[in-house]
XYZ file of C-alpha atoms in Angstrom:
664
model
C -141.870 198.211 24.760
C -140.012 195.592 26.774
C -136.781 194.063 25.565
C -138.647 190.752 25.011
C -141.238 192.549 22.894
C -138.493 194.309 20.932
C -136.861 190.959 20.258
C -140.150 189.477 19.027
C -140.724 192.507 16.830
C -137.284 192.014 15.202
C -138.086 188.358 14.645
C -141.382 189.248 12.940
C -139.618 191.812 10.770
C -137.123 189.125 9.709
C -139.965 186.773 8.913
C -141.497 189.435 6.685
C -138.234 189.735 4.791
C -138.167 185.950 4.455
C -141.778 185.934 3.153
C -140.935 188.508 0.462
C -137.940 186.447 -0.623
C -140.103 183.323 -0.867
C -142.700 185.241 -2.851
C -140.142 186.419 -5.428
C -138.702 182.909 -5.685
C -142.117 181.326 -6.238
C -143.012 183.848 -8.938
C -139.711 183.196 -10.762
C -140.381 179.448 -10.668
C -143.860 179.908 -12.103
C -142.595 182.082 -14.918
C -139.926 179.515 -15.712
C -142.580 176.777 -15.815
C -144.713 178.942 -18.121
C -141.792 179.312 -20.530
C -141.295 175.519 -20.594
C -144.995 174.949 -21.140
C -145.038 177.503 -23.969
C -142.484 175.385 -25.810
C -144.845 172.413 -25.738
C -147.721 172.420 -28.310
C -151.164 172.132 -26.759
C -150.222 173.489 -23.332
C -151.870 176.894 -23.830
C -154.179 176.464 -20.832
C -151.256 175.549 -18.575
C -149.348 178.615 -19.803
C -152.371 180.864 -19.103
C -152.816 179.466 -15.598
C -149.094 179.714 -14.713
C -148.902 183.304 -15.956
C -152.072 184.209 -14.103
C -150.672 182.669 -10.907
C -147.343 184.433 -11.357
C -149.147 187.728 -11.800
C -150.917 187.151 -8.473
C -147.502 186.793 -6.825
C -146.117 190.051 -8.195
C -144.334 191.700 -5.240
C -145.168 195.346 -5.504
C -145.026 196.148 -1.768
C -148.369 197.966 -2.005
C -149.736 196.091 0.954
C -148.164 193.949 3.707
C -147.651 190.280 2.839
C -149.325 189.334 6.088
C -151.386 191.194 8.627
C -152.035 188.581 11.295
C -150.950 185.353 12.922
C -152.569 182.617 14.970
C -150.878 180.237 17.378
C -152.225 176.915 18.519
C -153.902 174.918 15.675
C -150.574 173.987 14.104
C -147.132 173.262 15.613
C -145.852 176.435 13.970
C -147.586 179.839 13.943
C -149.818 180.467 10.932
C -149.351 183.856 9.208
C -152.459 185.214 7.493
C -152.144 187.388 4.321
C -153.841 188.377 1.097
C -152.172 185.541 -0.856
C -150.510 182.185 -0.319
C -146.689 182.139 -0.075
C -144.607 178.989 0.267
C -140.928 178.238 0.636
C -138.658 175.994 -1.474
C -139.924 172.890 0.352
C -143.518 173.952 -0.494
C -144.186 174.652 3.216
C -146.598 177.508 3.782
C -144.962 180.783 4.814
C -148.173 182.795 4.552
C -151.635 181.306 4.126
C -154.376 182.944 2.090
C -157.020 184.705 4.200
C -159.733 182.678 2.415
C -158.551 179.243 3.623
C -160.452 177.340 6.389
C -157.444 177.704 8.674
C -157.451 181.492 8.243
C -161.159 181.607 9.160
C -160.003 180.927 12.753
C -158.146 184.266 12.712
C -161.419 186.099 12.173
C -163.837 183.959 14.171
C -161.923 182.611 17.216
C -163.060 184.135 20.534
C -162.481 183.428 24.219
C -165.808 181.555 24.263
C -164.982 179.593 21.081
C -161.190 179.616 20.612
C -161.185 177.091 17.780
C -157.838 175.729 19.080
C -156.303 179.246 18.797
C -154.338 180.221 21.907
C -153.209 183.631 20.636
C -154.211 186.017 17.839
C -151.580 188.526 16.789
C -152.207 191.538 14.605
C -149.462 193.572 12.979
C -149.067 197.308 12.453
C -147.248 198.752 9.488
C -145.886 202.144 8.462
C -146.931 203.792 5.209
C -143.860 202.393 3.460
C -144.864 198.822 4.432
C -142.360 198.433 7.261
C -143.614 196.281 10.160
C -143.633 198.536 13.228
C -145.758 196.893 15.903
C -147.904 193.957 16.934
C -150.861 193.463 19.238
C -151.536 190.161 20.987
C -154.938 188.843 22.014
C -154.840 185.696 24.192
C -157.725 183.284 23.603
C -157.430 181.127 26.648
C -160.161 179.872 28.967
C -159.851 182.868 31.332
C -159.384 185.604 28.723
C -162.134 188.190 28.078
C -162.887 189.792 24.747
C -161.792 193.443 24.719
C -163.683 194.485 21.600
C -161.847 196.005 18.649
C -158.117 195.879 19.069
C -156.072 199.086 18.884
C -154.521 198.008 15.603
C -157.929 197.232 14.087
C -159.071 200.713 15.131
C -155.860 202.227 13.748
C -156.415 200.461 10.428
C -160.047 201.665 10.228
C -158.977 205.213 11.066
C -155.932 205.227 8.766
C -156.141 208.198 6.367
C -158.493 207.496 3.471
C -157.558 209.235 0.221
C -158.573 207.808 -3.113
C -160.522 204.588 -3.892
C -161.872 202.163 -1.366
C -159.419 199.762 0.270
C -159.936 196.128 1.163
C -160.807 195.271 4.759
C -159.106 191.867 4.795
C -157.063 192.789 7.909
C -160.106 194.011 9.871
C -162.923 191.628 8.931
C -165.094 190.939 11.973
C -166.820 187.637 12.818
C -170.334 188.764 11.646
C -168.841 189.950 8.372
C -166.705 186.800 7.883
C -169.772 184.587 8.264
C -171.365 186.277 5.260
C -168.091 186.308 3.256
C -167.751 182.534 3.563
C -171.333 181.605 2.743
C -171.506 178.925 0.024
C -171.839 179.814 -3.663
C -175.275 178.247 -3.990
C -176.865 180.838 -1.691
C -178.235 184.117 -2.968
C -177.921 186.548 -0.114
C -179.635 189.886 0.580
C -177.494 191.772 3.135
C -179.240 194.600 4.979
C -176.622 196.741 6.684
C -176.711 200.146 8.272
C -174.083 202.780 7.568
C -170.518 201.735 8.348
C -171.335 198.086 8.819
C -169.061 197.185 5.899
C -171.732 195.647 3.663
C -170.071 196.817 0.418
C -166.676 195.439 1.511
C -168.320 192.229 2.643
C -169.934 191.730 -0.721
C -166.641 192.329 -2.546
C -164.706 190.005 -0.166
C -167.370 187.370 -0.677
C -166.723 187.576 -4.391
C -163.014 187.166 -3.752
C -163.656 184.180 -1.489
C -165.950 182.485 -4.021
C -163.362 182.971 -6.803
C -160.785 181.302 -4.556
C -163.056 178.397 -3.657
C -164.648 177.701 -7.054
C -162.519 177.185 -10.146
C -165.589 177.453 -12.391
C -166.048 181.079 -11.366
C -162.675 181.901 -12.917
C -164.185 180.797 -16.243
C -167.644 182.325 -15.912
C -166.441 185.454 -13.991
C -168.046 187.783 -11.497
C -170.089 190.910 -12.212
C -170.145 193.758 -9.712
C -172.998 196.294 -10.235
C -172.979 199.680 -8.471
C -175.432 202.559 -8.447
C -173.397 205.002 -10.555
C -170.024 205.560 -12.250
C -168.633 207.485 -9.289
C -169.333 204.623 -6.892
C -168.013 201.995 -9.310
C -164.688 203.898 -9.715
C -164.525 204.132 -5.875
C -164.811 200.337 -5.307
C -163.046 199.051 -8.465
C -159.624 198.526 -6.966
C -160.644 196.285 -4.054
C -160.813 192.940 -5.885
C -157.652 193.528 -8.014
C -155.826 194.312 -4.720
C -156.908 190.882 -3.506
C -155.489 189.269 -6.682
C -158.807 188.786 -8.456
C -159.055 190.087 -11.993
C -161.921 187.918 -13.384
C -164.339 190.659 -12.384
C -166.356 193.153 -14.411
C -167.449 196.355 -12.680
C -170.439 198.198 -14.151
C -172.878 200.836 -13.017
C -176.595 200.082 -13.337
C -176.740 202.467 -16.306
C -173.817 200.796 -18.032
C -175.731 197.486 -18.112
C -177.927 199.110 -20.740
C -175.450 201.608 -22.093
C -176.501 203.832 -24.997
C -174.775 206.567 -26.951
C -177.288 209.249 -26.045
C -177.901 210.651 -22.632
C -181.271 209.473 -21.231
C -184.138 211.989 -21.244
C -185.822 212.865 -17.957
C -189.394 211.759 -17.226
C -191.999 212.028 -14.473
C -191.362 209.936 -11.401
C -194.710 208.149 -11.665
C -194.019 207.171 -15.300
C -190.490 205.881 -14.396
C -191.944 203.914 -11.468
C -194.575 202.298 -13.769
C -191.961 201.415 -16.387
C -189.935 199.768 -13.637
C -192.880 197.659 -12.446
C -192.570 193.880 -12.853
C -195.913 193.850 -14.720
C -194.178 195.571 -17.657
C -192.316 192.318 -18.356
C -195.700 190.693 -19.082
C -196.747 193.566 -21.366
C -193.469 193.447 -23.293
C -193.595 189.658 -23.689
C -197.169 189.872 -24.974
C -196.199 192.596 -27.465
C -193.240 190.662 -28.775
C -194.933 187.270 -28.938
C -197.855 188.766 -30.755
C -195.543 188.892 -33.769
C -195.178 185.067 -33.841
C -197.166 183.759 -36.788
C -197.605 180.111 -37.819
C -197.863 179.548 -41.598
C -201.179 178.912 -43.286
C -199.785 177.479 -46.508
C -197.421 174.678 -47.479
C -193.723 175.344 -47.931
C -191.756 173.404 -50.588
C -188.085 172.745 -49.909
C -186.627 172.695 -53.440
C -182.975 172.355 -52.305
C -183.550 168.658 -51.590
C -183.849 165.911 -54.141
C -186.656 165.060 -54.451
C -188.517 168.155 -53.205
C -190.097 167.977 -49.732
C -193.424 169.638 -48.917
C -193.910 170.916 -45.347
C -197.459 171.417 -44.195
C -198.613 174.132 -41.687
C -199.605 171.386 -39.230
C -196.054 170.043 -39.264
C -194.597 173.524 -38.510
C -197.123 173.874 -35.658
C -196.024 170.587 -34.176
C -192.352 171.467 -34.540
C -192.900 174.876 -32.935
C -195.463 174.021 -30.255
C -193.096 173.560 -27.269
C -190.906 176.494 -28.343
C -193.901 178.779 -28.219
C -195.213 177.314 -24.969
C -191.849 177.689 -23.246
C -191.287 181.201 -24.625
C -187.805 180.260 -25.875
C -185.920 183.463 -26.864
C -186.694 184.405 -30.448
C -183.202 183.912 -31.932
C -182.799 180.536 -30.278
C -186.331 179.479 -31.230
C -185.652 180.317 -34.860
C -182.400 178.368 -34.763
C -184.146 175.386 -33.122
C -186.912 175.440 -35.756
C -184.342 175.403 -38.530
C -182.725 172.330 -36.977
C -186.143 170.635 -36.565
C -187.226 171.426 -40.138
C -183.896 170.045 -41.422
C -184.345 166.872 -39.384
C -187.965 166.561 -40.716
C -186.716 166.895 -44.284
C -184.133 164.143 -43.632
C -186.806 161.769 -42.250
C -188.998 162.427 -45.263
C -186.122 161.713 -47.627
C -185.187 158.503 -45.788
C -188.830 157.397 -45.849
C -188.699 157.655 -49.608
C -185.581 155.480 -49.768
C -182.933 158.224 -50.018
C -179.835 158.538 -47.800
C -178.833 162.205 -47.657
C -175.311 162.854 -46.387
C -174.467 165.208 -43.564
C -173.149 167.652 -46.173
C -176.507 167.520 -47.941
C -178.332 168.325 -44.671
C -176.011 171.236 -43.879
C -176.835 172.641 -47.306
C -180.588 172.179 -46.666
C -180.220 173.939 -43.252
C -178.772 176.931 -45.094
C -181.442 176.800 -47.769
C -183.384 180.010 -48.406
C -186.786 178.237 -48.179
C -185.971 176.708 -44.786
C -184.686 179.959 -43.304
C -187.577 182.000 -44.698
C -190.013 179.527 -43.168
C -188.400 179.829 -39.775
C -188.222 183.611 -40.092
C -191.891 183.753 -40.976
C -192.696 182.138 -37.603
C -190.145 184.124 -35.578
C -189.405 187.272 -37.540
C -186.292 189.296 -36.864
C -187.127 191.591 -33.966
C -185.825 195.077 -33.302
C -186.523 195.787 -29.595
C -186.523 199.531 -30.180
C -189.148 199.131 -32.936
C -191.356 197.010 -30.710
C -191.227 199.668 -27.937
C -191.828 202.573 -30.320
C -194.886 200.768 -31.723
C -196.118 199.911 -28.213
C -195.842 203.486 -26.858
C -197.255 205.038 -30.089
C -200.292 202.843 -30.673
C -203.035 202.812 -28.056
C -204.716 199.762 -29.586
C -201.507 197.774 -29.689
C -200.688 198.740 -26.115
C -204.245 197.888 -25.052
C -203.988 194.354 -26.468
C -200.590 193.733 -24.873
C -201.593 195.233 -21.488
C -205.065 193.761 -21.293
C -205.716 192.490 -17.777
C -202.284 193.680 -16.683
C -202.329 197.519 -16.645
C -205.218 199.864 -15.927
C -206.516 202.282 -18.584
C -204.900 205.152 -16.663
C -201.551 203.377 -16.516
C -201.709 202.719 -20.247
C -202.386 206.411 -20.787
C -199.256 207.313 -18.817
C -197.110 205.138 -21.073
C -198.398 206.456 -24.423
C -196.261 209.064 -26.175
C -198.067 212.292 -27.333
C -196.729 211.636 -30.814
C -194.618 208.939 -32.492
C -191.041 209.738 -33.467
C -190.281 210.121 -37.162
C -188.222 206.938 -37.035
C -186.860 204.488 -34.496
C -183.466 206.212 -34.717
C -185.049 209.476 -33.589
C -186.751 207.991 -30.520
C -185.645 209.566 -27.219
C -185.308 207.063 -24.397
C -185.405 207.565 -20.640
C -183.323 205.435 -18.277
C -186.413 203.332 -17.477
C -186.975 202.859 -21.237
C -183.485 201.428 -21.568
C -184.344 198.630 -19.118
C -187.560 197.940 -21.101
C -185.390 197.672 -24.183
C -183.071 195.304 -22.346
C -186.070 193.153 -21.339
C -187.126 192.965 -24.941
C -183.634 192.183 -26.074
C -183.451 189.295 -23.625
C -186.588 187.833 -25.231
C -184.696 187.790 -28.517
C -181.251 186.712 -27.284
C -180.234 186.238 -23.646
C -177.190 188.390 -22.552
C -173.793 187.181 -21.446
C -174.021 185.550 -18.029
C -171.675 185.532 -15.062
C -171.140 182.903 -12.399
C -171.876 185.330 -9.542
C -173.226 188.837 -9.368
C -172.701 191.379 -6.584
C -175.366 194.113 -6.552
C -174.676 197.105 -4.327
C -177.237 199.677 -3.247
C -179.886 197.141 -4.264
C -182.556 198.912 -2.261
C -182.796 201.562 -5.038
C -183.509 199.130 -7.928
C -186.809 198.680 -9.709
C -188.165 195.180 -10.412
C -187.163 195.580 -14.094
C -183.615 196.579 -13.089
C -183.404 193.580 -10.775
C -184.563 191.317 -13.627
C -181.969 192.852 -15.965
C -179.144 192.148 -13.490
C -180.335 188.682 -12.484
C -180.621 187.361 -16.023
C -176.911 187.995 -16.283
C -176.356 185.625 -13.387
C -175.805 181.848 -13.680
C -175.580 180.572 -10.099
C -176.174 183.065 -7.335
C -175.954 186.723 -6.287
C -175.111 188.884 -3.330
C -177.380 191.923 -2.882
C -176.256 194.639 -0.540
C -178.086 197.694 0.714
C -179.869 199.642 3.393
C -183.597 200.233 3.088
C -183.163 203.457 5.076
C -181.129 204.771 2.132
C -183.545 204.083 -0.699
C -184.052 207.258 -2.771
C -185.656 206.240 -6.090
C -189.359 206.433 -6.953
C -189.279 202.886 -8.412
C -187.603 201.152 -5.441
C -189.318 197.913 -4.345
C -189.691 199.237 -0.789
C -188.737 196.143 1.206
C -186.367 193.239 0.974
C -189.274 190.851 0.761
C -190.447 192.647 -2.346
C -186.936 192.600 -3.775
C -186.651 188.835 -3.158
C -189.865 188.221 -5.138
C -188.246 189.638 -8.288
C -184.949 187.761 -8.157
C -186.199 184.490 -9.708
C -184.085 182.433 -7.302
C -184.424 181.454 -3.635
C -182.759 183.969 -1.310
C -182.376 184.860 2.323
C -181.946 188.103 4.192
C -179.008 188.636 6.584
C -178.434 191.716 8.744
C -175.304 193.599 9.735
C -176.136 195.881 12.629
C -172.725 196.910 14.031
C -171.062 199.883 12.487
C -167.269 199.625 12.708
C -166.480 202.636 10.582
C -168.884 205.370 11.781
C -168.252 206.765 15.328
C -170.858 206.376 18.006
C -171.922 210.050 18.291
C -172.543 210.238 14.527
C -174.501 206.990 14.508
C -176.656 208.293 17.392
C -177.657 211.336 15.318
C -178.319 209.236 12.215
C -180.405 206.753 14.193
C -182.664 209.579 15.308
C -183.902 209.836 11.688
C -184.855 206.159 11.406
C -188.348 206.513 12.966
C -189.275 208.843 10.107
C -187.501 207.141 7.173
C -187.483 203.440 8.097
C -189.228 202.627 11.343
C -189.080 198.908 10.613
C -185.271 198.794 10.809
C -183.307 198.243 14.033
C -180.900 201.063 15.013
C -177.287 200.591 14.010
C -174.881 200.082 16.911
C -171.435 201.705 16.667
C -168.395 199.717 17.734
C -166.213 202.851 18.052
C -166.121 205.972 20.219
C -164.105 208.868 18.789
C -163.801 211.886 21.061
C -164.895 215.069 19.286
C -166.303 213.148 16.328
C -169.368 215.465 15.971
C -169.228 219.206 15.656
C -172.130 221.568 14.775
C -171.347 225.095 13.594
C -173.887 227.858 12.995
C -172.680 230.426 10.462
C -174.007 233.534 8.775
C -172.087 232.585 5.631
C -171.492 228.825 5.297
C -169.305 229.323 2.199
C -166.877 231.513 4.138
C -166.895 229.056 7.037
C -166.247 226.234 4.637
C -163.256 227.987 3.096
C -161.836 228.622 6.563
C -162.360 225.001 7.568
C -160.753 223.581 4.448
C -157.711 225.861 4.771
C -157.187 224.535 8.269
C -157.647 220.988 6.995
C -154.830 221.476 4.447
C -152.376 220.996 7.318
C -153.662 217.431 7.932
C -153.454 214.302 5.756
C -157.086 213.316 6.274
C -159.450 213.229 3.293
C -162.388 215.671 3.488
C -165.736 215.195 1.823
C -168.182 218.110 1.569
C -171.723 216.816 1.081
C -174.234 219.380 -0.080
C -177.541 219.800 -1.816
C -177.231 218.943 -5.541
C -178.227 222.409 -6.762
C -175.504 224.018 -4.630
C -172.648 222.028 -6.181
C -171.645 224.476 -8.950
C -171.903 227.608 -6.840
C -169.878 226.212 -3.960
C -167.216 224.799 -6.311
C -166.799 228.243 -7.868
C -166.617 229.848 -4.451
C -163.884 227.476 -3.362
C -161.994 227.955 -6.622
C -162.106 231.706 -6.133
C -160.506 231.126 -2.754
C -157.739 229.042 -4.311
C -159.052 225.704 -3.040
C -159.374 222.826 -5.514
C -162.306 220.525 -4.868
C -164.111 218.126 -7.225
C -166.055 214.945 -7.413
C -164.172 211.975 -5.891
C -161.894 210.333 -8.545
C -163.003 212.867 -11.153
C -160.832 212.365 -14.243
C -159.094 209.591 -12.273
C -157.687 212.279 -9.941
C -157.512 211.802 -6.174
C -158.669 215.040 -4.499
C -157.889 215.737 -0.923
C -161.121 217.779 -0.837
C -164.091 216.184 -2.480
C -167.318 217.997 -3.252
C -170.208 215.523 -3.337
C -173.850 216.233 -4.301
C -176.041 214.428 -1.708
C -177.605 212.279 -4.438
C -174.174 210.798 -5.224
C -172.824 210.358 -1.687
C -174.181 206.863 -1.172
C -171.454 204.320 -0.433
C -168.574 206.835 -0.261
C -166.396 207.376 2.827
C -164.128 210.161 4.049
C -162.047 210.709 7.168
C -163.763 214.035 7.750
C -167.193 214.925 6.345
C -168.710 218.394 6.213
C -172.461 218.440 5.732
C -173.169 221.860 4.254
C -176.576 223.450 4.900
C -178.519 220.344 5.878
C -181.737 222.287 5.662
C -181.239 222.498 1.880
C -180.617 218.782 1.686
C -183.844 217.964 3.495
C -185.727 220.326 1.183
C -184.856 218.070 -1.760
C -188.302 216.520 -2.122
C -189.747 213.463 -0.373
C -186.352 211.784 -0.086
C -184.700 214.789 1.604
C -184.484 213.111 5.011
C -182.985 209.950 3.514
C -180.373 212.006 1.629
C -179.497 213.718 4.959
C -179.201 210.298 6.672
C -176.765 209.256 3.943
C -174.757 212.478 4.141
C -174.380 212.254 7.928
C -172.972 208.733 7.791
C -170.132 209.227 5.277
C -167.656 210.065 8.037
C -165.028 207.666 9.426
C -163.644 209.926 12.142
C -165.224 213.386 12.134
C -168.462 215.053 11.086
C -168.943 218.821 10.911
C -172.451 220.215 10.292
C -172.328 223.757 8.881
C -175.679 225.542 8.855
C -177.390 228.879 8.851
C -180.359 229.638 11.064
C -182.066 226.798 12.888
C -181.074 223.191 12.310
C -183.789 220.992 10.730
C -186.029 219.504 13.357
C -184.820 216.045 12.354
C -181.346 216.977 13.679
C -182.483 217.722 17.217
C -180.154 214.931 18.434
C -177.195 216.870 17.063
C -177.966 220.036 19.079
C-alpha cells in the first residue's frame, strides 16, 4: 500500500471513530427527549417513537457503521451504512442504505454513473476495525470489472450461525427488486445463490423505512420450516427492524398435536383451490332464515319482527359472504336500528342507552344466532369428512365422485376433540376459521420457498396480507405433491395482481458447482434458464469415491476442524440418525443447524430440510441415496449441491448417479 493510500486509510479510520461518537451522542439525545416527553401527559406515542429510534441507534459494534462511500453527487463524500447517523449540527455522517442517495452506491456503473465519480468499499476485521478499502472509478473511460475483491471477500467470509444481511454486497439486479414500490406484489424466481431470500428480507426492511404505516401494521415473514425460520430470523433485526413476525408455514395454523401423515394424493386434493368452494358451501349451508315472527319484548312497546324483514336485513350479507361473526354482529346492529325506527314511527323516542340495552337483548341475539349460528370449524370438517351425503351436497359440481371418496374418513371420530388432523387438514380448518372471523392482517408479507405451497396454503398466507406481498422461490426446487407447478398457477391463487421477476446470476455459488447443478435442469425444470455464476473459486468442486463414506466423512471433518469454515453435511433423510451416531462415536459433534439455539461448526442436514441454507463447505453424502428418495430425488440433489458458498465435496460409493455426469 502506498503512503498516500495509508494516509487515506488512517483518515477513514478516524471518520469511523467520529461516526461512532456521533451515534452515541444522538442516542443520548433521543433518550433525554424521551424522558422529557414521559413527564408530559398524553405524549405516550412520542415516548414510544423516541425509545424505538434510540434502540435503533444502540452502538453494539456488531457490524460496521458504514461499508461504502460515493463521491460526486454531493460536495462531500456520502458514507453508506445500515442506519442514519448525524452530527450535532444535524449534518449526515452516515446515510441509511435505503435512501435514494444510497441507491446510487448500488446501481451506478460506468455506463450510467448517476453523478458518482468513485465508489469506495471498505474491508473490516472480525473485531470491526477498518482495515482496507477498494476504489472503483466511474468515469467516462472506466470499465466495469465485475465483483470487487472486497465484495467477494464479504461473500466468502466464514459463515457460522444464522444468515447475515447482504446490505454491503447488494448488486444492481437485486437492488431493483428491493426498492420496488409497496403496491406491487412480486414473485421472484431465482436460481441457487442468486440471493432471493436476502432480497425479500431487504425489501421488507426498505418498505418499513419508506412507509410509516407498515410500522403500525407490521410485516410477516413466512418460511418453509422452523429450521429455515431460525436461520433467517436475525437479518431484519440486524437492520434495525423489529416490527416483523417470523413464522413457518406450519406455525400459521399451529396446533398442540403433531399432524398425522396421509397419502400424497389426498394431501394434494386437500390443498386444491376447489376445496375453498366446498368448505364455503358446507359452512353456508348452516345459514337459516327464520320462518316465524320474533317479538322483541325488551322494548316498550314490544316490536314484532317478521321473517321477510330479517331476509331483507340479511340479503346483502349472505350475497357477499360476509364472515359469520361479522355478519351476526351486523345483523344485530340492523335489527336494533329496525326496532328504533319502529318505535319512532309509533311516536316514541328511545335513548341511545335504550338502544344499547336492546342490542344486548336475548331475543335480538338469539334471532341473529339463528341465522348465523356459532360455528366450530373443526365440527364442520368432521361432519364433512364423515358424512358422504353432506360432502356430496357441498362438493356437487366441484369434486368428482372419486375425489369425494378420497376425502371421506373410514369412520368418524368419537368426538371433535378426538379427531386426528393432517397438515393439509389444518389449512382446511384455517380456511373455515376465516369464513367465521378473518385473521390478524399485516401490511406486507414475505413468503419464501413459495414454489412448494398449495393453493390453500397460499390463500391462508395472503388473507393475512393487507397491501402486498413478496413471494420468493425456485421452481426447480419444488418438492411437495401439492405445489402449484408454475408461477402462473401460483399467481392465480394470490387474489391480487402480481408480476414475476427473475434473478439469474448466482453470486454465492461458485461457477463449477453451478455448472453441475445446471446439468440437472433439463430433467427437473426444463422451462427455466440456467443460472449464471458470478464467481470462480479454484478447487470448489471435489468428487471422492469411497468404500466407506462414513469413515471418509470422519476423516474429512477432522481435517476441517483446523479451519474456521462452517461445514454442512447433506444426506438422505433416512441416513441422518445412523450418520449422527457414527460421528458421535468418533468424537465429532454434529447436529441440525441452530438446533437448541446452538451454532454447530458441523451441521448434519437431511436433504428435505436443506432448502435455503448455506455453508462455506458442503459435503453431499451418498448422492445416489438422495436421488432414490422418490419422484423428487433429483430436485433434492439439486438443492443439496447448491448449498455451498466456497467448496463442495461429493462423497459416494460405487458409480455416481447418471445425473451427476457433469461432476465426473
